[in-house]
Short mmCIF file of C-alpha atoms and ligand atoms in Angstrom, two decimals:
data_model
loop_
_atom_site.label_atom_id
_atom_site.label_comp_id
_atom_site.label_asym_id
_atom_site.label_seq_id
_atom_site.Cartn_x
_atom_site.Cartn_y
_atom_site.Cartn_z
CA MET A 871 33.48 -43.21 -13.32
CA GLY A 872 33.43 -46.80 -12.67
CA PHE A 873 30.77 -48.53 -11.88
CA PHE A 874 30.56 -48.32 -8.37
CA SER A 875 31.26 -44.32 -8.68
CA ILE A 876 28.23 -44.00 -10.65
CA ILE A 877 26.54 -45.99 -7.76
CA SER A 878 27.79 -44.01 -4.91
CA ALA A 879 27.33 -40.48 -6.95
CA LEU A 880 23.29 -41.93 -7.64
CA ARG A 881 23.54 -42.69 -3.62
CA THR A 882 24.81 -40.06 -2.65
CA LEU A 883 22.39 -37.70 -4.59
CA LEU A 884 19.64 -39.47 -3.52
CA VAL A 885 21.19 -39.16 0.65
CA PHE A 886 20.44 -35.16 -1.01
CA LEU A 887 17.15 -34.68 -2.90
CA PRO A 888 15.04 -35.14 0.03
CA ALA A 889 16.94 -32.53 1.71
CA ALA A 890 16.97 -30.06 -1.25
CA ALA A 891 13.30 -30.33 -2.35
CA SER A 892 12.47 -29.59 1.89
CA LEU A 893 14.61 -26.33 0.93
CA GLN A 894 12.03 -25.51 -1.44
CA LEU A 895 8.97 -25.82 0.89
CA PRO A 896 9.18 -22.55 3.24
CA ARG A 897 9.63 -20.29 0.32
CA ALA A 898 6.67 -18.05 -0.57
CA LYS A 899 4.91 -17.61 -3.15
CA PRO A 900 5.35 -14.04 -5.26
CA PRO A 901 3.47 -11.51 -4.32
CA ALA A 902 0.85 -9.83 -5.66
CA PHE A 903 -0.71 -6.89 -4.59
CA PHE A 904 -4.53 -5.89 -4.78
CA LEU A 905 -5.18 -1.77 -3.64
CA ALA A 906 -8.67 -0.75 -2.39
CA GLY A 907 -9.03 2.67 -1.74
CA ASP A 908 -10.31 5.77 -3.35
CA SER A 909 -8.26 8.59 -5.30
CA THR A 910 -5.31 9.11 -3.50
CA THR A 911 -4.81 5.18 -4.76
CA ALA A 912 -6.21 5.04 -8.03
CA VAL A 913 -4.69 5.08 -11.76
CA VAL A 914 -4.27 8.89 -12.00
CA GLY A 915 -3.52 10.94 -9.38
CA GLY A 916 -3.00 8.44 -6.36
CA TRP A 917 -0.29 6.47 -5.30
CA GLY A 918 -0.63 3.48 -6.23
CA ARG A 919 1.30 3.18 -9.27
CA GLY A 920 4.40 4.40 -7.54
CA LEU A 921 3.87 0.94 -5.40
CA LEU A 922 3.11 -0.86 -8.26
CA ASN A 923 5.37 0.05 -10.96
CA PRO A 924 8.62 -0.72 -9.16
CA LEU A 925 7.45 -4.35 -8.61
CA ILE A 926 9.75 -7.17 -9.25
CA GLU A 927 8.53 -9.92 -11.50
CA PRO A 928 6.79 -12.43 -10.67
CA ALA A 929 5.52 -10.13 -8.16
CA TRP A 930 2.33 -8.02 -9.86
CA GLY A 931 -0.78 -6.06 -8.66
CA ILE A 932 -3.90 -4.74 -9.60
CA ASN A 933 -4.60 -1.07 -8.19
CA PHE A 934 -8.22 -0.99 -7.72
CA GLY A 935 -8.15 2.39 -6.58
CA LEU A 936 -11.68 4.64 -7.40
CA SER A 937 -11.36 8.35 -7.79
CA GLY A 938 -14.74 9.30 -5.43
CA ALA A 939 -14.90 6.07 -3.64
CA THR A 940 -16.04 5.82 -0.42
CA THR A 941 -15.83 2.45 1.81
CA GLU A 942 -19.48 2.24 0.51
CA SER A 943 -19.66 2.70 -3.18
CA PHE A 944 -16.81 0.73 -3.58
CA LYS A 945 -18.94 -2.46 -2.38
CA ALA A 946 -21.80 -0.98 -4.23
CA ARG A 947 -20.03 -0.44 -7.26
CA GLY A 948 -18.55 -4.12 -7.63
CA TYR A 949 -14.96 -3.33 -6.90
CA TRP A 950 -14.55 -4.42 -4.10
CA GLY A 951 -16.20 -8.20 -5.10
CA ASN A 952 -13.82 -7.78 -7.97
CA LEU A 953 -11.14 -7.29 -6.05
CA THR A 954 -11.30 -9.75 -3.82
CA GLU A 955 -12.56 -12.74 -6.43
CA HIS A 956 -8.74 -11.58 -7.52
CA VAL A 957 -7.63 -12.87 -3.88
CA ARG A 958 -9.50 -16.54 -4.36
CA ARG A 959 -8.45 -17.21 -7.77
CA TYR A 960 -4.84 -16.28 -7.08
CA ALA A 961 -4.90 -17.90 -3.48
CA ALA A 962 -2.77 -20.98 -4.64
CA THR A 963 0.05 -19.11 -7.01
CA ASN A 964 0.28 -15.46 -5.09
CA ASP A 965 0.58 -14.52 -1.32
CA ALA A 966 -2.47 -11.84 -1.62
CA TYR A 967 -1.96 -9.05 -0.33
CA VAL A 968 -4.63 -6.00 -0.44
CA THR A 969 -4.71 -2.00 0.24
CA ILE A 970 -6.78 -0.53 1.96
CA SER A 971 -6.65 2.74 1.80
CA PHE A 972 -9.91 5.12 2.10
CA GLY A 973 -11.49 8.23 3.87
CA HIS A 974 -11.16 11.37 1.44
CA ASN A 975 -14.48 10.86 0.80
CA ASP A 976 -15.93 9.22 3.33
CA GLN A 977 -15.59 11.94 5.85
CA LYS A 978 -17.81 14.65 3.95
CA ALA A 979 -20.49 15.75 5.29
CA ASP A 980 -22.73 14.13 1.51
CA SER A 981 -20.69 10.95 1.75
CA GLY A 982 -24.19 9.17 3.64
CA VAL A 983 -21.60 7.30 4.90
CA SER A 984 -21.12 7.67 9.25
CA PHE A 985 -17.95 7.61 10.64
CA GLU A 986 -18.84 4.65 12.80
CA LEU A 987 -20.13 2.73 9.26
CA TYR A 988 -16.28 3.95 7.80
CA GLN A 989 -15.25 2.11 10.99
CA GLN A 990 -17.10 -0.82 10.37
CA ASN A 991 -16.59 -1.43 6.67
CA LEU A 992 -12.69 -0.78 6.65
CA ILE A 993 -12.83 -4.09 10.19
CA ASP A 994 -15.34 -5.41 8.10
CA PHE A 995 -13.03 -5.27 4.44
CA ALA A 996 -9.99 -6.42 6.95
CA ASN A 997 -11.56 -10.06 8.07
CA GLU A 998 -12.92 -10.21 4.27
CA VAL A 999 -9.69 -10.31 3.18
CA LYS A 1000 -8.26 -12.52 5.90
CA SER A 1001 -11.18 -15.10 5.14
CA LEU A 1002 -9.58 -15.56 1.80
CA GLY A 1003 -5.95 -16.24 2.76
CA GLY A 1004 -5.13 -12.56 2.05
CA SER A 1005 -2.78 -10.38 4.19
CA PRO A 1006 -5.14 -6.81 4.84
CA LEU A 1007 -2.80 -3.85 4.81
CA LEU A 1008 -4.66 -1.16 6.49
CA VAL A 1009 -2.90 2.22 4.83
CA SER A 1010 -4.82 5.11 6.82
CA SER A 1011 -5.51 7.98 4.67
CA LEU A 1012 -2.96 10.06 2.25
CA THR A 1013 -2.16 14.00 4.14
CA ARG A 1014 -4.11 16.90 2.45
CA ARG A 1015 -1.89 19.62 1.82
CA VAL A 1016 -3.75 22.20 2.49
CA PHE A 1017 -1.86 24.97 4.87
CA PRO A 1018 -3.13 27.55 6.63
CA ARG A 1019 -1.74 31.33 4.84
CA ASP A 1020 0.41 31.99 7.63
CA GLN A 1021 2.24 28.30 8.71
CA PRO A 1022 3.95 26.97 6.00
CA HIS A 1023 4.83 23.47 8.45
CA ASN A 1024 2.04 23.04 9.52
CA ALA A 1025 -0.36 21.12 7.11
CA THR A 1026 -4.16 20.88 8.55
CA ASP A 1027 -4.67 17.31 9.97
CA SER A 1028 -7.62 17.33 8.38
CA LEU A 1029 -8.00 13.05 7.78
CA HIS A 1030 -7.11 12.39 11.99
CA ALA A 1031 -10.23 10.47 12.74
CA GLN A 1032 -9.64 8.41 9.40
CA ARG A 1033 -6.07 7.81 10.43
CA LEU A 1034 -7.86 6.86 13.69
CA ALA A 1035 -10.17 4.20 11.99
CA ALA A 1036 -7.41 2.93 10.14
CA LEU A 1037 -4.97 2.11 13.40
CA HIS A 1038 -8.19 1.08 14.99
CA ALA A 1039 -9.49 -1.73 12.12
CA ALA A 1040 -5.93 -2.98 11.93
CA ASP A 1041 -5.62 -3.44 15.86
CA VAL A 1042 -9.04 -5.77 16.16
CA THR A 1043 -8.24 -7.47 13.18
CA ASN A 1044 -4.24 -8.21 13.74
CA SER A 1045 -4.07 -6.53 10.44
CA THR A 1046 -0.53 -4.59 9.89
CA VAL A 1047 -0.85 -0.78 9.69
CA VAL A 1048 0.75 0.82 6.79
CA ASP A 1049 0.46 4.65 9.03
CA LEU A 1050 0.95 6.81 5.35
CA ASN A 1051 -1.39 9.68 7.31
CA ALA A 1052 1.14 10.39 10.10
CA ALA A 1053 4.25 9.58 7.17
CA SER A 1054 2.91 12.12 4.66
CA LEU A 1055 2.25 14.57 7.20
CA ALA A 1056 4.89 14.79 9.01
CA TYR A 1057 6.96 15.29 5.50
CA VAL A 1058 5.10 17.85 4.27
CA ASP A 1059 5.24 19.55 7.29
CA ALA A 1060 9.17 19.20 7.35
CA ILE A 1061 9.35 20.16 3.42
CA GLY A 1062 7.04 22.81 3.74
CA ARG A 1063 4.02 23.84 1.53
CA ASP A 1064 6.21 24.98 -1.84
CA ALA A 1065 7.91 22.18 -1.67
CA SER A 1066 4.65 19.80 -1.14
CA TRP A 1067 2.65 21.76 -3.68
CA GLU A 1068 5.71 20.45 -6.81
CA TYR A 1069 3.47 17.17 -6.54
CA ASN A 1070 -0.12 19.00 -7.54
CA TYR A 1071 -1.55 17.42 -9.69
CA SER A 1072 -2.88 21.12 -11.00
CA GLY A 1073 -2.95 23.95 -9.79
CA ASP A 1074 -5.33 24.39 -6.41
CA ASP A 1075 -5.55 20.54 -6.15
CA TYR A 1076 -3.80 19.63 -2.84
CA THR A 1077 -4.98 16.34 -2.43
CA HIS A 1078 -4.18 14.28 -5.59
CA LEU A 1079 -0.66 13.58 -7.27
CA ASN A 1080 0.70 14.40 -9.93
CA PRO A 1081 3.00 11.53 -12.19
CA TYR A 1082 6.12 12.77 -9.36
CA GLY A 1083 4.02 12.81 -6.58
CA GLU A 1084 2.74 9.32 -7.71
CA VAL A 1085 6.32 7.97 -7.69
CA VAL A 1086 7.36 9.77 -4.61
CA PHE A 1087 4.37 8.76 -2.04
CA GLY A 1088 4.33 5.41 -3.41
CA ARG A 1089 7.67 5.07 -2.79
CA MET A 1090 6.60 6.37 0.96
CA VAL A 1091 3.99 3.08 0.70
CA ALA A 1092 6.37 0.66 -0.02
CA ASP A 1093 8.97 1.47 2.54
CA LEU A 1094 6.25 1.79 4.92
CA ILE A 1095 5.53 -1.65 3.43
CA VAL A 1096 8.62 -3.22 4.10
CA ARG A 1097 9.44 -1.84 6.93
CA ALA A 1098 6.04 -3.72 8.65
CA LYS A 1099 6.86 -6.88 6.49
CA PRO A 1100 10.64 -7.02 5.70
CA VAL A 1101 9.57 -10.27 3.86
CA LEU A 1102 8.68 -8.14 1.35
CA GLU A 1103 11.97 -6.34 0.38
CA MET A 1104 13.19 -8.36 -2.39
CA TRP A 1105 10.35 -8.18 -4.84
CA ILE A 1106 9.74 -3.76 -4.67
CA ALA A 1107 13.66 -2.86 -6.97
CA PRO A 1108 14.76 0.00 -3.64
CA ASN A 1109 15.56 3.33 -5.00
CA GLU A 1110 17.86 4.71 -2.95
CA THR A 1111 18.03 8.43 -3.26
CA LEU A 1112 14.07 8.77 -2.91
CA SER A 1113 14.02 7.29 0.46
CA TYR A 1114 16.90 8.98 1.91
CA ALA A 1115 15.00 12.13 0.89
CA LEU A 1116 11.68 10.43 2.29
CA TRP A 1117 12.88 9.87 5.19
CA ASN A 1118 15.32 12.60 5.90
CA ASN A 1119 12.49 15.67 5.20
CA LEU A 1120 14.69 16.73 2.31
CA PRO A 1121 12.27 17.62 -1.05
CA ALA A 1122 12.13 14.88 -2.94
C1 NAG B 127 -12.21 -6.71 -12.74
O1 NAG B 127 -11.49 -5.95 -12.61
C2 NAG B 127 -10.07 -6.09 -13.57
C3 NAG B 127 -8.81 -5.81 -13.44
O2 NAG B 127 -8.62 -4.01 -12.83
C4 NAG B 127 -10.72 -5.38 -14.71
O3 NAG B 127 -9.83 -5.75 -15.93
C5 NAG B 127 -12.04 -5.79 -15.03
O4 NAG B 127 -12.99 -5.03 -15.69
C6 NAG B 127 -13.16 -5.74 -13.73
N1 NAG B 127 -14.45 -6.08 -13.74
C7 NAG B 127 -14.98 -5.49 -13.62
C8 NAG B 127 -17.33 -6.66 -13.66
O5 NAG B 127 -15.15 -4.71 -13.25
C1 NAG B 128 -0.99 23.60 13.80
O1 NAG B 128 -2.33 24.26 13.74
C2 NAG B 128 -3.09 23.44 14.79
C3 NAG B 128 -4.70 23.79 13.85
O2 NAG B 128 -4.30 25.48 13.73
C4 NAG B 128 -3.23 23.69 15.91
O3 NAG B 128 -3.62 23.57 17.07
C5 NAG B 128 -1.16 23.79 16.25
O4 NAG B 128 -0.94 24.37 17.19
C6 NAG B 128 0.24 24.51 14.84
N1 NAG B 128 1.12 23.69 15.58
C7 NAG B 128 2.60 24.44 15.10
C8 NAG B 128 3.69 23.30 15.79
O5 NAG B 128 1.71 25.84 14.98
C1 NAG B 129 -1.69 -11.67 14.84
O1 NAG B 129 -0.51 -11.83 13.24
C2 NAG B 129 0.21 -12.38 13.32
C3 NAG B 129 0.85 -12.79 11.86
O2 NAG B 129 0.87 -11.75 11.27
C4 NAG B 129 0.44 -14.09 14.04
O3 NAG B 129 1.10 -14.26 14.03
C5 NAG B 129 -0.42 -14.49 15.53
O4 NAG B 129 -0.49 -15.38 15.88
C6 NAG B 129 -1.79 -13.11 15.59
N1 NAG B 129 -2.51 -13.17 17.14
C7 NAG B 129 -3.72 -13.35 17.13
C8 NAG B 129 -3.96 -12.93 18.33
O5 NAG B 129 -4.46 -13.69 16.73
C1 NAG B 130 -0.16 23.28 -6.88
O1 NAG B 130 -0.73 24.72 -5.76
C2 NAG B 130 -0.02 26.01 -5.89
C3 NAG B 130 -1.49 26.87 -5.34
O2 NAG B 130 -2.71 26.79 -6.14
C4 NAG B 130 0.69 26.08 -7.34
O3 NAG B 130 0.79 27.72 -7.14
C5 NAG B 130 1.64 25.24 -7.71
O4 NAG B 130 0.99 25.95 -8.73
C6 NAG B 130 0.97 24.33 -7.84
N1 NAG B 130 1.77 23.90 -7.87
C7 NAG B 130 1.66 22.35 -8.79
C8 NAG B 130 3.01 21.66 -9.27
O5 NAG B 130 0.82 22.59 -10.06
C1 NAG B 131 14.11 7.65 -7.95
O1 NAG B 131 13.82 8.93 -7.57
C2 NAG B 131 14.36 9.81 -8.25
C3 NAG B 131 13.74 10.96 -7.21
O2 NAG B 131 14.90 10.29 -5.85
C4 NAG B 131 13.38 9.77 -9.46
O3 NAG B 131 13.76 10.56 -9.95
C5 NAG B 131 13.34 8.47 -10.37
O4 NAG B 131 12.34 8.55 -11.13
C6 NAG B 131 13.16 7.49 -9.02
N1 NAG B 131 13.48 6.49 -10.22
C7 NAG B 131 12.47 5.31 -10.37
C8 NAG B 131 12.61 4.17 -11.87
O5 NAG B 131 11.08 5.26 -9.82
#
């Protein structure tokens, strides 16, 4: 290569460098998922692991789900503070997504959490995530798999009000809804009692999930998240057979 062709090659490079650099700019940071919730999110018996396991590096996440948690005890025991500290710490390197899923314990008569306080806490959680630059995902409560004796395709809709509270919190904070309650209720109704009891954590536990149930409902959450935020699709390894079963009302 002669001198002038080297110069011309360099000039070409210089002309294209800024363009190449600017192409980098819109590239999103890899997502980090921080999961806030009760035992139905938690590492053992919840869907959290089923969402986090298929993440494609450098995407990553931490499951802060706490067995027995209400929105109040999650704060009081330091879990919410710890989670928001993570959102803050990784803001420069990751797009933080925070799943917020409570209700199973808040709704209990002896929880000490009124429905109004539960509603306000969901709103406050979402607003705080936003103020830290993260994206809240309001995940409505996983359905329980309790069926009236004579109606094996009509699970009791015991978290109806809690679902509406999650939708309302998303509405007033302009956040994303992941309507797990509606999707999981429709799914267990479709496949019926016996098939949905295959996911029982143990014999008479119709709320928590065994390891296979974690995979199934974690995938349901993942698919709902991708539907709401298509930009995340590239960060979650697909499971086409499982997704097909879930969205075609087939037992997985
Ligand atoms: C905060 O969360 C991290 C990740 O789950 C955990 O390792 C750590 O022990 C937590 N810290 C406190 C004080 O709970
Ligand atoms: C399901 O159960 C609820 C509560 O018992 C009842 O109101 C509803 O009509 C039932 N749906 C069907 C399709 O049977
Ligand atoms: C709501 O959030 C979306 C992004 O998620 C944003 O584009 C839109 O401007 C927001 N609307 C309001 C009213 O803040
Ligand atoms: C789920 O619960 C039912 C009723 O207790 C029980 O018969 C079934 O064995 C449970 N399923 C599993 C997988 O434990
Ligand atoms: C994908 O889904 C199938 C059920 O359809 C399940 O058996 C398998 O373990 C899943 N694979 C992964 C990697 O989770």
